[in-house]
């Protein structure tokens, strides 16, 4: 019922809050457009077809075809032994998934929202992330935990948190967060093939978004490297790092900044842990300025880690203080007007970039 109610709510508000999408993306030979939902579904389908050890489990993944239709058609194709509907008991089915991974299977565990993963966090952290180390490498845990992460629309404080920083702080986990269809398809395939536990953070507001993809991306062998960021837009004046939905916002901000003669370089992190520190620092050494953007809370966030990395490795290259754009340091409000104020907006990124470039007078203050 929660999934149905949220889908109806999203259907009414989706057009108002679509993430900004740059027309200047650097895709090679873009042959067609597919949605993020289709990219995730095709990645699951192809990996299940290629490896009989891969199976899916979670609430409503089978008969209902997924709360957000990511697993559409997979129960019919692979049967109930490989697409398992579970009770509403995250601690239970996550523990079962980790146990299956101990024995060589490759579970893909879906959380209807990552907020519900808190019910299962003991299995994710203590059972999955630490077993390879504590067994001296004798136990591999090839499991993927996936589902929507971060703020949606009008679902309140308990269903709007970003868990990127939570899970990225834990050794033993890999944490990925796709932005577009290429990311979603290539990173999910990489996550399923990886021998270690992977937390895969999607965004439900992006599921219906369409992005151009090349023939290479559509090939069944396509896979993106874990731990490698992508420069979505090159620039010379300021570096903007972002992940998930915020990449679209950063690209839109870069378009607006260009009209004022500021050329921003936008980095799509893709991988939160491991973090591509090399790409970030190389960019900062070129632009001499850094803006980090994320939806999560500011304290101890992903942006804070990026700032620390740049200060440690590239401090002498900075020509301005680092700017962090993050969600407000409050529980997410339910009221729509307050909710908008609690998450980063394109205008926030533009203002920060102008401050970093000492161009804030253009805004009248």
Coordinates of C-alpha atoms in Angstrom, one line a residue:
X1 CA 0.0 0.0 0.0
X2 CA 2.9 2.4 0.8
X3 CA 4.4 1.8 -2.7
X4 CA 1.0 2.5 -4.4
X5 CA 0.4 5.6 -2.4
X6 CA 3.9 6.9 -3.1
X7 CA 3.5 6.2 -6.8
X8 CA 0.3 8.2 -7.0
X9 CA 1.9 11.1 -5.2
X10 CA 4.9 11.0 -7.4
X11 CA 2.7 10.9 -10.5
X12 CA 1.1 14.2 -9.5
X13 CA 4.2 16.0 -8.5
X14 CA 6.9 14.5 -10.8
X15 CA 6.6 17.1 -13.6
X16 CA 7.3 19.9 -11.1
X17 CA 10.5 18.4 -9.7
X18 CA 12.2 16.7 -12.6
X19 CA 15.9 17.0 -12.2
X20 CA 17.7 19.3 -14.6
X21 CA 19.2 17.5 -17.5
X22 CA 22.0 19.0 -19.5
X23 CA 21.8 18.9 -23.3
X24 CA 25.6 18.9 -23.4
X25 CA 26.2 15.4 -22.2
X26 CA 29.1 13.7 -23.9
X27 CA 27.6 10.4 -25.0
X28 CA 29.2 8.7 -28.0
X29 CA 27.0 7.6 -30.8
X30 CA 23.8 7.8 -28.8
X31 CA 21.4 5.4 -30.6
X32 CA 18.3 5.6 -28.5
X33 CA 16.9 6.8 -25.2
X34 CA 15.9 4.5 -22.3
X35 CA 14.7 5.3 -18.8
X36 CA 16.7 4.6 -15.7
X37 CA 13.9 2.1 -14.8
X38 CA 14.5 0.2 -18.1
X39 CA 18.3 0.3 -17.6
X40 CA 18.0 -1.3 -14.2
X41 CA 15.5 -3.9 -15.4
X42 CA 17.6 -4.9 -18.4
X43 CA 20.8 -5.1 -16.2
X44 CA 19.0 -7.5 -13.8
X45 CA 17.6 -9.5 -16.6
X46 CA 20.9 -10.0 -18.5
X47 CA 22.9 -10.8 -15.3
X48 CA 20.3 -13.4 -14.2
X49 CA 20.4 -14.9 -17.7
X50 CA 24.2 -15.0 -17.7
X51 CA 24.6 -16.4 -14.2
X52 CA 22.2 -18.9 -12.6
X53 CA 23.5 -18.0 -9.2
X54 CA 22.0 -14.5 -9.3
X55 CA 18.6 -14.3 -7.7
X56 CA 16.3 -11.4 -6.5
X57 CA 14.5 -11.0 -3.2
X58 CA 12.5 -8.3 -1.4
X59 CA 9.0 -7.0 -0.8
X60 CA 6.8 -7.0 -3.9
X61 CA 9.6 -7.9 -6.3
X62 CA 7.7 -10.8 -7.8
X63 CA 3.9 -10.8 -8.2
X64 CA 3.6 -7.0 -8.1
X65 CA 6.7 -6.7 -10.3
X66 CA 8.5 -4.4 -8.0
X67 CA 7.2 -1.4 -6.0
X68 CA 8.7 0.8 -8.8
X69 CA 8.5 -1.9 -11.5
X70 CA 12.3 -2.4 -11.6
X71 CA 11.8 -6.2 -11.6
X72 CA 8.9 -6.2 -14.2
X73 CA 8.7 -9.4 -16.1
X74 CA 11.4 -11.2 -14.2
X75 CA 9.2 -13.5 -12.1
X76 CA 7.5 -14.8 -15.2
X77 CA 10.8 -15.3 -17.0
X78 CA 12.8 -16.9 -14.1
X79 CA 10.2 -18.3 -11.7
X80 CA 9.6 -18.0 -8.0
X81 CA 12.9 -19.8 -7.1
X82 CA 14.9 -16.9 -8.4
X83 CA 12.5 -14.0 -7.8
X84 CA 11.4 -14.3 -4.2
X85 CA 8.6 -12.2 -2.6
X86 CA 9.4 -11.7 1.1
X87 CA 7.3 -10.6 4.1
X88 CA 7.7 -7.1 5.5
X89 CA 10.8 -8.1 7.5
X90 CA 14.0 -6.5 6.3
X91 CA 16.1 -8.0 9.1
X92 CA 14.9 -11.5 8.2
X93 CA 15.3 -11.5 4.4
X94 CA 18.5 -9.5 4.5
X95 CA 20.0 -12.1 6.8
X96 CA 18.8 -14.9 4.5
X97 CA 20.5 -13.1 1.6
X98 CA 23.8 -12.7 3.3
X99 CA 23.7 -16.4 4.3
X100 CA 23.0 -17.3 0.7
X101 CA 26.0 -15.2 -0.4
X102 CA 28.2 -17.1 2.1
X103 CA 27.4 -20.2 0.2
X104 CA 28.3 -18.8 -3.2
X105 CA 25.0 -17.5 -4.5
X106 CA 24.6 -13.9 -5.7
X107 CA 21.6 -12.3 -4.1
X108 CA 20.2 -8.9 -5.1
X109 CA 18.2 -7.7 -2.2
X110 CA 15.7 -4.9 -2.8
X111 CA 14.7 -2.4 -0.2
X112 CA 11.4 -0.6 -1.0
X113 CA 13.3 2.4 0.3
X114 CA 16.7 2.6 1.8
X115 CA 15.2 4.1 4.9
X116 CA 13.9 0.5 5.6
X117 CA 17.5 -0.8 5.4
X118 CA 17.9 0.5 9.0
X119 CA 16.0 -2.6 10.1
X120 CA 18.7 -4.7 8.5
X121 CA 21.8 -2.6 9.1
X122 CA 23.3 -5.2 11.4
X123 CA 23.4 -7.8 8.6
X124 CA 24.7 -5.3 6.1
X125 CA 27.5 -4.0 8.3
X126 CA 28.4 -6.8 10.7
X127 CA 27.5 -9.9 8.6
X128 CA 28.2 -8.7 5.0
X129 CA 30.8 -6.0 5.2
X130 CA 33.1 -7.6 7.8
X131 CA 33.1 -11.3 7.0
X132 CA 35.8 -11.3 4.3
X133 CA 38.2 -9.6 6.7
X134 CA 37.2 -11.6 9.7
X135 CA 37.6 -14.9 7.8
X136 CA 41.0 -13.9 6.5
X137 CA 39.6 -13.9 3.0
X138 CA 38.0 -17.3 3.2
X139 CA 34.5 -16.0 2.9
X140 CA 33.3 -13.8 0.0
X141 CA 30.0 -12.1 0.2
X142 CA 28.8 -11.3 -3.3
X143 CA 25.6 -9.5 -2.5
X144 CA 23.9 -6.3 -3.8
X145 CA 21.6 -4.2 -1.6
X146 CA 19.6 -1.9 -3.9
X147 CA 16.7 0.4 -3.8
X148 CA 15.7 4.1 -3.9
X149 CA 17.7 6.4 -1.6
X150 CA 17.3 10.1 -0.6
X151 CA 14.4 12.5 -0.8
X152 CA 11.4 11.7 -2.9
X153 CA 8.3 14.0 -2.7
X154 CA 6.1 14.5 0.3
X155 CA 7.0 11.4 2.3
X156 CA 8.3 13.1 5.4
X157 CA 11.4 12.7 7.6
X158 CA 11.4 9.0 8.0
X159 CA 11.4 8.2 4.3
X160 CA 13.6 10.9 2.9
X161 CA 17.1 10.3 4.1
X162 CA 20.3 9.9 2.0
X163 CA 22.4 6.9 3.2
X164 CA 25.4 7.5 1.0
X165 CA 27.6 8.8 3.9
X166 CA 26.2 6.2 6.3
X167 CA 27.3 3.2 4.3
X168 CA 30.4 4.8 2.7
X169 CA 31.9 5.2 6.1
X170 CA 32.1 1.4 6.6
X171 CA 35.2 -0.6 5.4
X172 CA 34.2 -3.7 3.5
X173 CA 31.3 -2.2 1.6
X174 CA 31.3 -0.7 -1.9
X175 CA 28.7 2.1 -2.4
X176 CA 27.5 3.1 -5.8
X177 CA 25.0 5.8 -6.8
X178 CA 23.9 6.1 -10.5
X179 CA 22.6 9.3 -12.1
X180 CA 21.6 8.4 -15.7
X181 CA 20.7 5.3 -17.7
X182 CA 24.3 4.5 -18.6
X183 CA 25.3 4.7 -14.9
X184 CA 22.3 2.6 -13.8
X185 CA 23.0 -0.2 -16.3
X186 CA 26.7 -0.3 -16.2
X187 CA 27.1 0.1 -12.4
X188 CA 24.4 -2.5 -11.5
X189 CA 26.1 -5.0 -13.7
X190 CA 29.4 -4.3 -12.0
X191 CA 27.8 -4.6 -8.6
X192 CA 26.3 -8.0 -9.3
X193 CA 29.6 -9.3 -10.7
X194 CA 31.6 -8.0 -7.8
X195 CA 32.8 -10.5 -5.1
X196 CA 32.1 -8.0 -2.3
X197 CA 28.9 -6.6 -0.8
X198 CA 27.7 -3.5 -2.7
X199 CA 25.2 -0.9 -1.6
X200 CA 23.4 0.4 -4.7
X201 CA 21.7 3.7 -4.1
X202 CA 19.1 4.7 -6.7
X203 CA 16.7 7.7 -6.8
X204 CA 13.0 7.1 -7.4
X205 CA 12.6 10.5 -9.0
X206 CA 15.0 9.4 -11.7
X207 CA 13.3 6.1 -12.5
X208 CA 11.1 7.6 -15.2
X209 CA 13.8 9.9 -16.6
X210 CA 15.0 9.1 -20.1
X211 CA 18.6 9.5 -21.2
X212 CA 20.4 8.8 -24.4
X213 CA 22.6 5.7 -24.5
X214 CA 25.0 4.3 -27.1
X215 CA 25.0 0.9 -28.7
X216 CA 28.0 0.1 -26.5
X217 CA 25.9 0.7 -23.4
X218 CA 23.1 -1.6 -24.7
X219 CA 25.5 -4.5 -25.3
X220 CA 25.1 -7.3 -22.8
X221 CA 28.8 -7.2 -22.0
X222 CA 28.7 -3.5 -21.0
X223 CA 30.0 -2.8 -17.5
X224 CA 31.3 0.3 -15.8
X225 CA 34.4 0.2 -13.4
X226 CA 33.7 0.6 -9.7
X227 CA 35.6 3.5 -8.2
X228 CA 35.8 5.7 -11.3
X229 CA 34.0 9.0 -11.6
X230 CA 33.0 10.6 -14.9
X231 CA 33.5 14.2 -16.1
X232 CA 30.1 15.0 -17.4
X233 CA 31.0 18.5 -18.5
X234 CA 34.5 20.0 -18.9
X235 CA 35.3 23.4 -17.5
X236 CA 38.2 25.6 -16.4
X237 CA 36.9 27.9 -13.6
X238 CA 35.3 25.7 -10.9
X239 CA 34.9 22.0 -10.1
X240 CA 31.4 20.8 -9.1
X241 CA 31.1 17.3 -7.7
X242 CA 27.7 15.6 -7.4
X243 CA 26.1 12.2 -7.4
X244 CA 22.6 10.8 -8.2
X245 CA 19.9 13.4 -8.9
X246 CA 22.3 16.2 -7.9
X247 CA 24.3 15.6 -11.1
X248 CA 21.4 16.9 -13.1
X249 CA 21.2 20.0 -10.9
X250 CA 24.9 20.6 -11.3
X251 CA 24.7 20.4 -15.1
X252 CA 21.9 22.9 -15.1
X253 CA 23.8 25.2 -12.9
X254 CA 26.8 24.9 -15.2
X255 CA 24.6 26.0 -18.1
X256 CA 23.5 29.0 -16.2
X257 CA 27.0 29.9 -15.1
X258 CA 28.3 29.8 -18.6
X259 CA 26.0 32.7 -19.5
X260 CA 27.9 34.7 -17.0
X261 CA 31.3 33.6 -18.4
X262 CA 32.0 31.0 -15.7
X263 CA 32.9 27.5 -17.1
X264 CA 32.2 24.8 -14.5
X265 CA 33.6 21.3 -14.7
X266 CA 30.9 18.8 -13.5
X267 CA 32.0 15.5 -12.0
X268 CA 29.5 12.6 -11.7
X269 CA 31.0 10.6 -8.8
X270 CA 29.2 7.4 -9.6
X271 CA 31.1 5.6 -6.9
X272 CA 31.0 6.9 -3.3
X273 CA 33.2 4.1 -1.9
X274 CA 35.8 3.7 -3.3
X275 CA 35.9 7.4 -4.1
X276 CA 37.8 8.6 -7.2
X277 CA 40.0 11.0 -5.4
X278 CA 42.4 11.2 -8.4
X279 CA 39.8 12.6 -10.8
X280 CA 38.5 15.1 -8.2
X281 CA 42.0 16.4 -7.3
X282 CA 43.1 16.5 -10.9
X283 CA 40.1 18.7 -11.7
X284 CA 40.6 21.0 -8.7
X285 CA 44.3 21.5 -9.7
X286 CA 43.0 22.7 -13.1
X287 CA 40.1 24.9 -11.9
X288 CA 41.5 25.9 -8.5
X289 CA 38.0 25.9 -6.9
X290 CA 35.6 23.3 -5.6
X291 CA 31.9 23.0 -5.0
X292 CA 30.5 19.7 -3.6
X293 CA 26.8 18.9 -3.9
X294 CA 24.7 16.3 -2.1
X295 CA 21.2 15.8 -0.8
X296 CA 22.3 14.3 2.5
X297 CA 23.0 16.1 5.8
X298 CA 26.1 18.4 5.8
X299 CA 27.8 17.1 8.9
X300 CA 30.1 14.1 8.2
X301 CA 28.8 13.9 4.6
X302 CA 30.2 12.8 1.3
X303 CA 31.1 16.5 0.6
X304 CA 33.0 16.7 3.8
X305 CA 35.2 13.7 2.8
X306 CA 35.8 15.3 -0.6
X307 CA 36.8 18.5 1.0
X308 CA 39.2 16.7 3.3
X309 CA 40.8 14.9 0.3
X310 CA 41.3 18.1 -1.6
X311 CA 42.7 20.0 1.4
X312 CA 45.1 17.0 2.0
X313 CA 46.2 16.6 -1.6
X314 CA 45.6 19.9 -3.4
X315 CA 45.5 22.7 -0.8
X316 CA 48.1 24.8 -2.5
X317 CA 46.1 24.9 -5.7
X318 CA 42.9 26.4 -4.1
X319 CA 42.2 30.0 -5.0
X320 CA 39.0 30.2 -2.9
X321 CA 37.4 28.5 0.1
X322 CA 35.7 25.2 -0.7
X323 CA 31.9 25.4 -0.8
X324 CA 29.6 22.6 0.4
X325 CA 26.0 22.4 -0.8
X326 CA 24.0 19.9 1.1
X327 CA 20.6 19.2 2.6
X328 CA 19.5 21.3 5.6
X329 CA 20.7 20.0 8.9
X330 CA 17.1 19.1 10.0
X331 CA 14.7 16.2 9.6
X332 CA 13.0 16.5 6.3
X333 CA 9.8 18.6 6.6
X334 CA 6.5 17.2 5.1
X335 CA 5.2 20.6 3.8
X336 CA 6.1 21.0 0.2
X337 CA 7.4 24.6 0.5
X338 CA 9.6 23.6 3.5
X339 CA 10.7 20.4 1.8
X340 CA 12.0 22.5 -1.2
X341 CA 14.0 24.6 1.2
X342 CA 15.5 21.6 2.9
X343 CA 17.2 20.1 -0.2
X344 CA 19.7 21.7 -2.6
X345 CA 18.4 23.7 -5.5
X346 CA 20.1 24.8 -8.8
X347 CA 20.2 28.3 -7.6
X348 CA 22.2 27.3 -4.5
X349 CA 24.9 25.8 -6.7
X350 CA 25.0 28.9 -8.9
X351 CA 25.4 31.2 -6.0
X352 CA 28.1 29.1 -4.5
X353 CA 30.1 28.9 -7.7
X354 CA 29.9 32.7 -8.1
X355 CA 31.1 33.2 -4.6
X356 CA 34.0 30.8 -5.3
X357 CA 34.8 32.8 -8.4
X358 CA 34.4 36.1 -6.6
X359 CA 31.5 37.0 -8.8
X360 CA 28.8 37.3 -6.2
X361 CA 28.2 40.9 -7.0
X362 CA 26.4 39.7 -10.1
X363 CA 23.6 38.7 -7.8
X364 CA 23.1 42.1 -6.2
X365 CA 24.8 41.7 -2.9

